Structures are given as structure tokens and as C-alpha cells.
Amino acid sequence: ARSASAAVLHEQQPDKRPHEEALRQGERARRDAAMVFVFLKSAYGGSKRSNWGQLGISLGLFIGMAAYILVGAALFLYLNPTYVSQGVEGTFNTTFLDATYFMMVTITTVGYGEIVTENDETKVFLTVYILLSLVLVGVLLEVTDFVFQIDVEALEEDDSKEAMVFRPRRKLLWAIFLVFLVMLSSAIFFVFHEDFTAVDAMYFTVVSLTTVGYGDITPRTDEGKLFSVFWIGLGCLTLFRTVGALMDVM
């Protein structure tokens, strides 16, 4: 009788195994979240000082990329002292500004085509230069990603679910604002300095930033080429980051 009573009591007691398994799963989840948090701190910095360090690395890469473009422009000028332009008769002397503008158009893959090389030496040089540029641009895009990241100090102060994610909507809105600012400023510049119509200026801006580069409309003045050297690189980088932010939201 006692054995039967003990068996009945044992059957009536709740099974603790599911509860214990749930506790173990919760512990593993907290441990995984802690590992992710540590990864975020190591990857994107855990303080303002580390963010400044990240900024320094990015600025160093920008300076290195600028030096790469200028060296390429000097070599292009040496190898290609004259050029022909599509749709324009005659041969033109290559200036250092022309060469720098051409290298920026090349490295961003816009490729308008209004400056045409005429010798094999330049073509061989550009073949190697373009392949190296793809690697450098990829590294630059990876490192400069900190511009669109969250402030990691918020993670240290707030461990809520909202603070433990990248806040992709805010990241996307910031990226869209930057793209709009770049497009608007460039369109205004080309209207006043290249005598583009408003439609042509916006059309040229979008064609350039998306690296389509039809080449039917291009800057002809030295001021327009100098502006494009800085604007094309910044605009393409910003637009690519915006596309990445959009993919994060989707």
C-alpha cells in the first residue's frame, strides 16, 4: 500500500525536466547575446576613443586612396600626353587635372568615355590599375562602415532589446539624407558652372552616382572636372552605403 501511495505521489508531482531545459536554453541565449555584445565592442569600438581611432583609420585610408589616384594620374599623364574626346574633333593635350579626373572616373567605374587612350602602354597600365582599384575600394567601403553604425556606448548603458540591434531604420534615414544632400549640391553646381538645365543636372547626377556613365553629358570646364574629382568619389560611396542600409531594413 505504501509503495502504491508513493507511486501515486510521484506521478502527481510536476516534471521538472522541461523547466530545467528552459533554464539551460535561457542561459545559452544570454551567453550568446553577451558574445555578440563583445563582438560589437571589438568591431566598432566601445568608447569615443575607439571611435576616434576608427575615424583615424578611415582618414588614413582616404589619404592613401587620394595618393593612389594622384600617382595614377601622374603615370597616365606621362604615358598619355594627348587624348581624343568622343564627339569632339581634334587632339587635346592632357593636363594633370584631366588625368586626375580620368582616374577618379575610372576608379569609381563611372567611365564616361569622353577621354580616350590611344596607345597600348596606357591600356596595359589601366588594366592593372583598375584591378588593384577594385581591391582598394572594397577595403575602403568596409572600414568606412563606422559612419552608419550605432553608438556602442548606448549598448553599455541600455541592455534593452532595442539597444542591442543596429537600428536599421535610423541608419537608412541618415544615409538617404546624405545622398539627397550630395545630389542636390552637385545638381546646383552643374546648373551654375556648366550651364546644365535642371533636368540635365539631375540626370547627370544620377547617371554618375549609379556608375552608369552614359557619357552623353560630361563636365567640360576645369572647375567642373575639379569638382567631379571630389564629388564622384563621395557620392558613389554614399550611394553604395545607402543601398546597404536599405538591404538591412528589408
GROMACS .gro file of C-alpha atoms in nm, residues 10 40 52 69 82 90 97 131 149 164-165 219 230 245:
model
   14
   10HIS     CA    1   0.542   1.057  -0.772
   40LEU     CA    2   3.022   4.459  -3.143
   52TRP     CA    3   3.811   5.825  -3.292
   69ILE     CA    4   4.468   5.841  -5.757
   82THR     CA    5   4.746   6.372  -7.560
   90GLY     CA    6   4.083   6.723  -8.271
   97LEU     CA    7   4.360   6.787  -6.388
  131LEU     CA    8   4.211   4.556  -6.093
  149GLN     CA    9   2.686   5.232  -3.717
  164MET     CA   10   2.109   4.554  -2.883
  165VAL     CA   11   2.030   4.589  -3.253
  219PRO     CA   12   3.169   6.848  -6.744
  230PHE     CA   13   3.576   6.501  -5.516
  245ALA     CA   14   2.129   5.026  -4.534
   0.00000   0.00000   0.00000
